[in-house]
Short mmCIF file of C-alpha atoms and ligand atoms in Angstrom, two decimals:
data_model
loop_
_atom_site.label_atom_id
_atom_site.label_comp_id
_atom_site.label_asym_id
_atom_site.label_seq_id
_atom_site.Cartn_x
_atom_site.Cartn_y
_atom_site.Cartn_z
CA UNK A 183 0.00 0.00 0.00
CA UNK A 184 1.22 3.51 -0.76
CA UNK A 185 0.26 7.05 0.14
CA UNK A 186 1.27 10.45 -1.14
CA UNK A 187 1.79 13.41 1.16
CA UNK A 188 1.72 16.70 -0.66
CA UNK A 189 0.30 19.21 1.76
CA UNK A 190 2.24 22.02 3.42
CA UNK A 191 -0.10 23.43 6.07
CA UNK A 192 -0.27 27.24 6.18
CA UNK A 193 -0.74 27.35 9.94
CA UNK A 194 -1.61 24.73 12.50
CA UNK A 195 -2.92 25.32 15.96
CA UNK A 196 -4.23 22.06 17.32
CA UNK A 197 -4.72 19.72 20.22
CA UNK A 198 -3.64 16.24 19.18
CA UNK A 199 -4.61 13.03 20.91
CA UNK A 200 -1.89 10.41 20.51
CA UNK A 201 -2.85 6.75 21.07
CA UNK A 202 -1.64 4.66 24.00
CA UNK A 203 1.97 3.70 24.59
CA UNK A 204 3.00 0.53 22.74
CA UNK A 205 5.46 -0.75 25.37
CA UNK A 206 3.00 -0.17 28.21
CA UNK A 207 0.06 -1.66 26.25
CA UNK A 208 1.96 -4.92 25.62
CA UNK A 209 2.86 -5.20 29.29
CA UNK A 210 -0.68 -4.42 30.48
CA UNK A 211 -1.95 -7.51 28.65
CA UNK A 212 0.94 -9.74 29.74
CA UNK A 213 0.79 -8.80 33.41
CA UNK A 214 -3.02 -8.75 33.51
CA UNK A 215 -3.02 -12.28 32.07
CA UNK A 216 -0.58 -13.75 34.64
CA UNK A 217 -1.98 -11.84 37.64
CA UNK A 218 -4.97 -12.96 39.68
CA UNK A 219 -8.18 -10.95 39.33
CA UNK A 220 -9.59 -8.44 36.89
CA UNK A 221 -7.33 -5.96 35.06
CA UNK A 222 -9.11 -3.00 33.43
CA UNK A 223 -7.07 -1.17 30.83
CA UNK A 224 -8.01 2.15 29.25
CA UNK A 225 -6.30 4.02 26.37
CA UNK A 226 -4.95 0.66 25.15
CA UNK A 227 -3.10 0.86 21.83
CA UNK A 228 -5.14 -1.09 19.29
CA UNK A 229 -2.16 -1.28 16.92
CA UNK A 230 -1.40 -4.65 15.32
CA UNK A 231 1.61 -5.39 17.57
CA UNK A 232 -0.40 -5.17 20.80
CA UNK A 233 -3.37 -7.00 19.28
CA UNK A 234 -0.97 -9.90 18.54
CA UNK A 235 0.03 -9.98 22.22
CA UNK A 236 -3.64 -9.96 23.21
CA UNK A 237 -4.42 -12.84 20.83
CA UNK A 238 -1.43 -14.79 22.20
CA UNK A 239 -2.95 -14.87 25.68
CA UNK A 240 -6.42 -15.59 24.33
CA UNK A 241 -4.84 -18.61 22.62
CA UNK A 242 -3.51 -19.66 26.05
CA UNK A 243 -7.05 -19.62 27.42
CA UNK A 244 -7.17 -16.19 29.08
CA UNK A 245 -10.52 -14.43 28.86
CA UNK A 246 -9.76 -10.98 27.37
CA UNK A 247 -12.45 -8.62 26.06
CA UNK A 248 -11.55 -5.60 23.97
CA UNK A 249 -13.86 -2.76 23.05
CA UNK A 250 -12.13 0.18 21.35
CA UNK A 251 -9.29 1.26 23.61
CA UNK A 252 -10.76 -0.49 26.69
CA UNK A 253 -9.62 -4.00 27.58
CA UNK A 254 -10.78 -6.32 30.37
CA UNK A 255 -8.51 -9.20 31.32
CA UNK A 256 -9.66 -11.97 33.65
CA UNK A 257 -6.34 -13.14 35.05
CA UNK A 258 -6.21 -16.44 36.90
CA UNK A 259 -2.46 -16.66 37.43
CA UNK A 260 0.28 -18.55 35.58
CA UNK A 261 -1.20 -21.91 36.60
CA UNK A 262 -4.37 -21.34 34.56
CA UNK A 263 -2.53 -20.85 31.23
CA UNK A 264 -3.24 -23.71 28.79
CA UNK A 265 -1.29 -25.09 25.84
CA UNK A 266 -2.27 -23.23 22.64
CA UNK A 267 -3.66 -25.28 19.77
CA UNK A 268 -1.58 -23.47 17.18
CA UNK A 269 1.60 -21.51 16.69
CA UNK A 270 1.47 -18.01 18.14
CA UNK A 271 1.89 -15.30 15.52
CA UNK A 272 3.42 -12.05 16.83
CA UNK A 273 3.41 -10.05 13.59
CA UNK A 274 6.08 -7.33 13.49
CA UNK A 275 6.65 -7.14 17.22
CA UNK A 276 10.10 -7.61 18.77
CA UNK A 277 8.68 -6.69 22.18
CA UNK A 278 5.97 -9.37 21.85
CA UNK A 279 8.44 -12.06 20.82
CA UNK A 280 11.27 -11.32 23.27
CA UNK A 281 9.06 -10.77 26.33
CA UNK A 282 6.85 -13.77 25.63
CA UNK A 283 9.88 -16.02 25.13
CA UNK A 284 10.91 -15.22 28.71
CA UNK A 285 7.38 -15.48 30.06
CA UNK A 286 6.68 -18.83 28.36
CA UNK A 287 10.12 -20.37 29.07
CA UNK A 288 9.02 -21.69 32.46
CA UNK A 289 5.61 -23.05 31.45
CA UNK A 290 4.62 -26.71 31.44
CA UNK A 291 3.69 -26.83 27.75
CA UNK A 292 5.27 -26.18 24.38
CA UNK A 293 4.75 -22.89 22.51
CA UNK A 294 5.93 -21.90 19.04
CA UNK A 295 6.37 -18.20 18.37
CA UNK A 296 6.37 -16.91 14.78
CA UNK A 297 6.46 -13.48 13.18
CA UNK A 298 6.39 -11.61 9.87
CA UNK A 299 9.38 -11.32 7.51
CA UNK A 300 11.00 -8.44 9.43
CA UNK A 301 10.58 -10.10 12.85
CA UNK A 302 11.87 -13.43 11.49
CA UNK A 303 15.11 -11.69 10.54
CA UNK A 304 15.75 -10.06 13.94
CA UNK A 305 18.26 -11.40 16.49
CA UNK A 306 16.71 -13.54 19.23
CA UNK A 307 19.95 -15.00 20.66
CA UNK A 308 20.11 -11.98 22.93
CA UNK A 309 17.25 -13.60 24.91
CA UNK A 310 17.72 -17.30 23.97
CA UNK A 311 21.26 -17.37 25.39
CA UNK A 312 20.52 -16.04 28.93
CA UNK A 313 17.21 -17.95 29.11
CA UNK A 314 19.06 -21.16 28.23
CA UNK A 315 21.49 -20.46 31.08
CA UNK A 316 18.41 -20.31 33.33
CA UNK A 317 17.50 -23.84 32.19
CA UNK A 318 15.08 -23.00 29.35
CA UNK A 319 15.00 -25.16 26.24
CA UNK A 320 14.43 -23.02 23.14
CA UNK A 321 15.03 -24.22 19.58
CA UNK A 322 15.56 -21.89 16.66
CA UNK A 323 17.50 -21.72 13.44
CA UNK A 324 20.46 -19.36 13.78
CA UNK A 325 18.79 -17.57 16.68
CA UNK A 326 15.88 -16.37 14.52
CA UNK A 327 12.12 -16.93 14.73
CA UNK A 328 10.23 -19.23 14.67
CA UNK A 329 11.19 -20.05 18.26
CA UNK A 330 10.13 -23.38 19.74
CA UNK A 331 9.88 -23.10 23.53
CA UNK A 332 9.82 -26.55 25.05
CA UNK A 333 7.86 -27.41 28.20
CA UNK A 334 9.43 -27.08 31.60
CA UNK A 335 7.42 -29.76 33.34
CA UNK A 336 10.31 -31.70 34.74
CA UNK A 337 12.65 -30.80 37.57
CA UNK A 338 14.89 -28.95 37.87
CA UNK A 339 12.80 -25.89 37.17
CA UNK A 340 14.24 -22.70 35.69
CA UNK A 341 16.77 -21.27 38.09
CA UNK A 342 17.65 -17.64 38.77
CA UNK A 343 20.85 -16.17 37.33
CA UNK A 344 22.63 -12.87 37.44
CA UNK A 345 22.84 -11.58 33.89
CA UNK A 346 25.14 -8.73 32.87
CA UNK A 347 23.53 -7.59 29.64
CA UNK A 348 26.00 -6.29 27.05
CA UNK A 349 23.30 -3.95 25.64
CA UNK A 350 20.86 -1.48 27.19
CA UNK A 351 17.72 -3.30 26.03
CA UNK A 352 14.40 -3.27 27.85
CA UNK A 353 13.32 -6.29 25.83
CA UNK A 354 16.28 -8.37 27.04
CA UNK A 355 15.96 -7.12 30.62
CA UNK A 356 12.21 -7.79 30.68
CA UNK A 357 12.48 -11.23 29.08
CA UNK A 358 14.88 -12.42 31.79
CA UNK A 359 12.91 -10.85 34.64
CA UNK A 360 9.68 -12.43 33.37
CA UNK A 361 11.38 -15.84 33.15
CA UNK A 362 12.62 -15.13 36.67
CA UNK A 363 9.01 -15.11 37.92
CA UNK A 364 9.03 -18.89 37.30
CA UNK A 365 12.62 -19.55 38.38
CA UNK A 366 13.92 -20.83 41.69
CA UNK A 367 15.90 -18.25 43.64
CA UNK A 368 16.94 -14.74 42.69
CA UNK A 369 17.06 -13.50 39.10
CA UNK A 370 18.89 -10.26 38.49
CA UNK A 371 19.82 -8.24 35.42
CA UNK A 372 22.33 -5.41 35.08
CA UNK A 373 22.49 -3.20 32.02
CA UNK A 374 25.23 -0.85 30.80
CA UNK A 375 22.86 2.14 30.62
CA UNK A 376 19.30 2.46 31.78
CA UNK A 377 16.72 1.25 29.27
CA UNK A 378 12.97 1.90 29.56
CA UNK A 379 11.69 0.68 32.94
CA UNK A 380 8.00 -0.03 32.21
CA UNK A 381 8.37 -3.69 33.25
CA UNK A 382 9.80 -2.75 36.63
CA UNK A 383 7.16 -0.07 37.25
CA UNK A 384 4.25 -2.26 36.19
CA UNK A 385 5.43 -5.39 38.02
CA UNK A 386 5.58 -3.30 41.21
CA UNK A 387 2.16 -1.79 40.44
CA UNK A 388 0.75 -5.32 40.21
CA UNK A 389 2.26 -6.08 43.64
CA UNK A 390 5.52 -7.86 42.80
CA UNK A 391 8.54 -7.38 45.06
CA UNK A 392 11.39 -5.98 43.03
CA UNK A 393 14.77 -4.63 44.12
CA UNK A 394 16.29 -1.87 42.04
CA UNK A 395 19.79 -0.65 42.70
CA UNK A 396 21.17 1.71 40.12
CA UNK A 397 21.44 -0.39 36.92
CA UNK A 398 20.59 -3.76 38.52
CA UNK A 399 17.08 -5.18 39.01
CA UNK A 400 16.43 -8.34 41.02
CA UNK A 401 13.40 -10.40 41.94
CA UNK A 402 12.81 -13.55 43.92
CA UNK A 403 10.97 -15.92 41.59
CA UNK A 404 8.09 -17.67 43.26
CA UNK A 405 7.45 -14.88 45.80
CA UNK A 406 7.11 -12.18 43.16
CA UNK A 407 4.96 -14.36 40.95
CA UNK A 408 2.48 -15.17 43.67
CA UNK A 409 1.80 -11.58 44.60
CA UNK A 410 0.63 -10.29 41.17
CA UNK A 411 -2.94 -8.97 41.48
CA UNK A 412 -5.14 -7.48 38.71
CA UNK A 413 -5.20 -3.65 38.52
CA UNK A 414 -6.76 -0.66 36.75
CA UNK A 415 -4.35 0.85 34.24
CA UNK A 416 -4.75 4.05 32.27
CA UNK A 417 -2.11 3.95 29.54
CA UNK A 418 -0.21 7.18 28.76
CA UNK A 419 -0.08 8.42 25.18
CA UNK A 420 3.03 7.14 23.43
CA UNK A 421 5.93 9.63 23.41
CA UNK A 422 7.47 7.70 20.49
CA UNK A 423 4.32 8.39 18.43
CA UNK A 424 4.10 11.97 19.78
CA UNK A 425 7.66 12.51 18.47
CA UNK A 426 6.38 12.70 14.85
CA UNK A 427 4.18 15.66 15.73
CA UNK A 428 6.82 17.23 17.96
CA UNK A 429 9.06 17.36 14.91
CA UNK A 430 6.20 18.59 12.67
CA UNK A 431 5.47 21.38 15.19
CA UNK A 432 9.12 22.42 15.29
CA UNK A 433 9.80 22.49 11.53
CA UNK A 434 6.54 23.88 10.13
CA UNK A 435 5.94 27.64 10.02
CA UNK A 436 3.20 29.06 12.29
CA UNK A 437 2.65 25.84 14.20
CA UNK A 438 1.44 25.49 17.74
CA UNK A 439 0.54 21.98 18.88
CA UNK A 440 -0.61 20.54 22.19
CA UNK A 441 -0.08 16.79 22.57
CA UNK A 442 -2.15 15.68 25.52
CA UNK A 443 -1.39 13.20 28.30
CA UNK A 444 1.87 11.94 26.86
CA UNK A 445 4.04 9.55 28.92
CA UNK A 446 7.09 11.37 30.27
CA UNK A 447 8.80 8.46 32.02
CA UNK A 448 12.44 9.68 32.33
CA UNK A 449 13.70 6.50 30.61
CA UNK A 450 11.73 7.59 27.51
CA UNK A 451 12.21 11.38 27.43
CA UNK A 452 15.53 11.39 25.58
CA UNK A 453 13.61 12.90 22.67
CA UNK A 454 12.73 15.93 24.83
CA UNK A 455 16.38 16.27 25.86
CA UNK A 456 17.37 16.14 22.19
CA UNK A 457 14.78 18.84 21.36
CA UNK A 458 16.32 21.04 24.08
CA UNK A 459 19.84 20.45 22.72
CA UNK A 460 18.50 21.43 19.29
CA UNK A 461 16.92 24.66 20.56
CA UNK A 462 13.32 23.58 19.94
CA UNK A 463 10.68 25.56 21.86
CA UNK A 464 8.39 23.39 23.97
CA UNK A 465 6.91 23.21 27.46
CA UNK A 466 5.18 20.67 29.70
CA UNK A 467 1.82 21.36 31.35
CA UNK A 468 -0.64 19.42 33.51
CA UNK A 469 1.98 17.05 34.89
CA UNK A 470 0.16 14.10 36.44
CA UNK A 471 0.28 10.32 36.83
CA UNK A 472 -1.38 7.47 34.90
CA UNK A 473 -0.99 4.12 36.63
CA UNK A 474 2.70 3.74 37.38
CA UNK A 475 3.77 6.29 34.77
CA UNK A 476 4.17 10.11 34.76
CA UNK A 477 2.30 12.04 32.03
CA UNK A 478 2.04 15.65 30.79
CA UNK A 479 0.68 17.75 27.95
CA UNK A 480 3.51 18.80 25.61
CA UNK A 481 3.17 22.18 23.89
CA UNK A 482 5.42 22.76 20.92
CA UNK A 483 5.82 25.59 18.44
CA UNK A 484 7.78 26.50 15.30
CA UNK A 485 11.44 26.83 16.21
CA UNK A 486 14.85 27.84 14.95
CA UNK A 487 16.64 24.49 15.08
CA UNK A 488 20.31 23.94 15.85
CA UNK A 489 22.47 20.89 15.13
CA UNK A 490 23.63 18.81 18.11
CA UNK A 491 25.57 15.75 19.23
CA UNK A 492 23.26 12.89 20.19
CA UNK A 493 25.15 10.01 21.78
CA UNK A 494 25.98 8.05 24.96
CA UNK A 495 23.32 7.24 27.52
CA UNK A 496 20.86 9.49 25.68
CA UNK A 497 20.60 6.83 22.94
CA UNK A 498 18.57 4.13 24.77
CA UNK A 499 16.21 6.91 25.93
CA UNK A 500 15.37 7.97 22.34
CA UNK A 501 16.28 4.96 20.22
CA UNK A 502 12.88 4.69 18.48
CA UNK A 503 12.74 8.43 17.76
CA UNK A 504 16.01 8.64 15.80
CA UNK A 505 14.46 8.41 12.29
CA UNK A 506 12.19 11.41 12.92
CA UNK A 507 14.91 13.28 14.84
CA UNK A 508 16.99 12.89 11.67
CA UNK A 509 14.25 14.84 9.84
CA UNK A 510 14.48 17.53 12.51
CA UNK A 511 18.30 17.58 12.18
CA UNK A 512 18.01 18.05 8.43
CA UNK A 513 16.17 21.35 9.09
CA UNK A 514 18.76 22.58 11.63
CA UNK A 515 21.52 25.08 11.20
CA UNK A 516 24.80 23.14 11.37
CA UNK A 517 25.61 19.49 11.73
CA UNK A 518 23.98 16.80 13.86
CA UNK A 519 26.01 13.73 14.78
CA UNK A 520 24.28 10.57 16.01
CA UNK A 521 26.69 8.04 17.57
CA UNK A 522 26.57 4.93 19.81
CA UNK A 523 23.34 3.87 18.08
CA UNK A 524 24.42 0.53 16.52
CA UNK A 525 21.16 -0.98 17.88
CA UNK A 526 19.41 0.90 15.06
CA UNK A 527 20.80 -1.75 12.71
CA UNK A 528 18.56 -4.48 14.21
CA UNK A 529 15.22 -2.69 14.51
CA UNK A 530 12.19 -3.27 12.22
CA UNK A 531 14.63 -2.32 9.43
CA UNK A 532 18.33 -1.42 9.49
CA UNK A 533 17.46 2.11 10.55
CA UNK A 534 20.90 3.55 9.87
CA UNK A 535 20.51 2.46 6.24
CA UNK A 536 16.81 3.32 5.85
CA UNK A 537 17.05 6.70 7.62
CA UNK A 538 20.05 7.70 5.50
CA UNK A 539 18.15 6.72 2.36
CA UNK A 540 15.18 8.82 3.46
CA UNK A 541 17.45 11.83 4.01
CA UNK A 542 19.10 11.29 0.60
CA UNK A 543 15.66 11.09 -1.00
CA UNK A 544 14.94 14.49 0.57
CA UNK A 545 18.16 15.94 -0.88
CA UNK A 546 20.01 16.11 2.44
CA UNK A 547 23.76 15.60 2.75
CA UNK A 548 24.39 12.72 5.14
CA UNK A 549 27.30 10.49 6.02
CA UNK A 550 26.93 6.93 7.31
CA UNK A 551 28.79 5.71 10.41
CA UNK A 552 28.74 2.14 11.76
CA UNK A 553 26.87 3.41 14.82
CA UNK A 554 24.87 6.32 13.43
CA UNK A 555 25.19 9.18 10.96
CA UNK A 556 26.30 12.78 10.43
CA UNK A 557 23.56 15.02 9.04
CA UNK A 558 24.19 18.36 7.36
CA UNK A 559 21.24 20.60 8.24
CA UNK A 560 19.82 22.92 5.56
CA UNK A 561 18.53 25.53 8.02
CA UNK A 562 14.76 25.69 7.58
CA UNK A 563 14.10 25.29 3.87
CA UNK A 564 11.40 23.06 2.40
CA UNK A 565 12.91 19.82 1.06
CA UNK A 566 13.65 20.28 -2.63
CA UNK A 567 15.68 17.32 -3.91
CA UNK A 568 17.07 17.18 -7.43
CA UNK A 569 16.03 14.49 -9.86
CA UNK A 570 17.86 11.14 -9.53
CA UNK A 571 17.97 8.25 -12.02
CA UNK A 572 14.99 5.88 -11.65
CA UNK A 573 15.81 2.98 -9.30
CA UNK A 574 14.02 -0.29 -8.63
CA UNK A 575 12.56 0.08 -5.14
CA UNK A 576 13.13 -3.62 -4.42
CA UNK A 577 16.86 -2.95 -4.66
CA UNK A 578 16.98 0.67 -3.49
CA UNK A 579 14.89 2.77 -1.16
CA UNK A 580 14.08 5.80 -3.26
CA UNK A 581 14.21 7.88 -6.40
CA UNK A 582 13.27 11.46 -7.24
CA UNK A 583 11.56 12.46 -10.49
CA UNK A 584 10.64 15.93 -11.80
CA UNK A 585 7.40 15.95 -9.91
CA UNK A 586 7.70 13.59 -6.91
CA UNK A 587 9.88 11.84 -4.36
CA UNK A 588 9.31 8.07 -4.10
CA UNK A 589 10.42 6.34 -0.88
CA UNK A 590 10.04 2.74 0.22
CA UNK A 591 9.74 2.38 4.01
CA UNK A 592 11.14 -1.17 3.88
CA UNK A 593 8.13 -2.20 5.94
CA UNK A 594 9.26 -0.03 8.85
CA UNK A 595 6.42 1.93 10.47
CA UNK A 596 8.67 4.63 11.90
CA UNK A 597 10.35 5.26 8.54
CA UNK A 598 6.98 5.57 6.80
CA UNK A 599 5.80 8.12 9.39
CA UNK A 600 9.09 10.07 9.32
CA UNK A 601 8.77 10.32 5.53
CA UNK A 602 5.18 11.57 5.89
CA UNK A 603 6.26 14.31 8.33
CA UNK A 604 9.00 15.38 5.89
CA UNK A 605 6.29 15.46 3.19
CA UNK A 606 4.56 18.29 5.07
CA UNK A 607 7.57 20.50 4.38
CA UNK A 608 8.53 19.61 0.83
CA UNK A 609 8.26 21.30 -2.57
CA UNK A 610 7.61 17.90 -4.21
CA UNK A 611 4.97 15.43 -3.02
CA UNK A 612 6.38 12.29 -1.40
CA UNK A 613 4.97 8.91 -2.40
CA UNK A 614 5.57 6.46 0.45
CA UNK A 615 5.46 2.71 -0.15
CA UNK A 616 4.56 -0.01 2.41
CA UNK A 617 2.64 2.43 4.63
CA UNK A 618 0.40 -0.38 5.96
CA UNK A 619 3.05 -1.05 8.63
CA UNK A 620 2.04 2.23 10.33
CA UNK A 621 -0.87 0.20 11.75
CA UNK A 622 1.54 -1.74 13.96
CA UNK A 623 2.00 1.25 16.27
CA UNK A 624 -0.12 4.27 15.22
CA UNK A 625 -3.36 3.39 13.38
CA UNK A 626 -4.73 6.98 13.54
CA UNK A 627 -1.52 8.60 12.20
CA UNK A 628 -2.75 9.48 8.68
CA UNK A 629 -6.12 10.62 10.01
CA UNK A 630 -4.35 13.16 12.26
CA UNK A 631 -2.12 14.22 9.39
CA UNK A 632 -5.12 14.75 7.12
CA UNK A 633 -6.66 17.13 9.65
CA UNK A 634 -3.77 19.57 9.07
CA UNK A 635 -4.89 22.40 6.80
C1 LIG B 127 10.86 -1.82 23.73
C2 LIG B 127 12.21 -1.71 23.86
C3 LIG B 127 13.10 -1.15 22.84
C4 LIG B 127 12.33 -0.37 21.77
C5 LIG B 127 11.10 -1.11 21.33
C6 LIG B 127 10.17 -1.35 22.52
C7 LIG B 127 10.05 -2.41 24.82
O1 LIG B 127 13.79 -2.21 22.18
O2 LIG B 127 13.16 -0.10 20.67
O3 LIG B 127 10.41 -0.38 20.36
O4 LIG B 127 8.81 -2.27 24.82
O5 LIG B 127 10.65 -3.02 25.71
P1 LIG B 127 15.16 -2.81 22.78
O6 LIG B 127 14.88 -3.40 24.09
O7 LIG B 127 15.60 -3.84 21.78
O8 LIG B 127 16.12 -1.66 22.85
#
């Protein structure tokens, strides 16, 4: 499926409602399903990734009812989960696959986890290896999905380990901690920098005992598992989805946007720190709490943008926002350098490669690095790329003709949305291919975009 964005709004002054946070929505289903009692979720993200997680637990016999963004989960504890009749399909979702591998590793029945083409190419050894050390038995080919998780119905059970993760990954950390709920003894994970802490916050919110010391999180298996009780959860709006409109607000002329009730968990607000470094004008209002997470309205307006260095421990706090921050950087005065972001290479696409191709399609000078890129900003000028020779999109990501830019998102939702935001500030329309993947995380994205006049 493709879409063309050709509109440059004259002025926008709007309140925008961003859907629920993807990471928190996944976890609300998982923890509601393994807890005892009713969990009531509101502002649930009905994107395809989270729906796959919901269907996974329905396949394991959990009664889950969804109506719009409200979900009711009748949790009966780990012991009530039943063997699924079929393979469990997790679509495009790395979070679904990595967290469920940990959660299912200690169960008494076999599960097979599959995914789409992109997910089947992503590295799973980062969870298979530590889970195997805990006693799990997971078969795969070359550490890629499908993953066959064999039953753990014999003794010894899974056993706790201390795992020093080589990468700051919330998916790895969460997978091990969730396996730890079914492991004998203490399971602990240390990470080199702090990754998003939604698992820790929500486990505590559901009543688990968790010990957090700096970059190390520990739990005592059976005790923590037995104390999980159903809860009411109001999910914050997703700051990673808000980021597209933060960048639109900053680069467009005469823009003033209010994004309401966005999650501002400090492990996720690297994008706001980057905006500050880049001189973007924004403020937070109505700071409050939703469940275990802080939220606020974010107000953003047209800004003079400056280049910056984005690296170090900022990276895990804004990793998903880098493609759209690259669009912001291309409208800055001066150079923006993104370093220490090699994890971009193993996201839904190789996001160093796909982001650089998007910038080239827009006529921006950019240099590739193994762990990021150097972007030459063009200081607030609508994108106006010169014509390139026609290229087959199966082999290449883009070409530019006299009257349009054509960009293939490589099936990556965040690349498709970044291209669409760039299309709002372009002399040539941009035709974006494989936009259907936007439904994995932000089904109302194009509807919001269309409301810009
Ligand atoms: C996520 C963690 C991050 C992030 C992903 C969601 C999560 O991945 O990129 O979109 O919900 O735990 P990594 O843990 O691989 O960094």
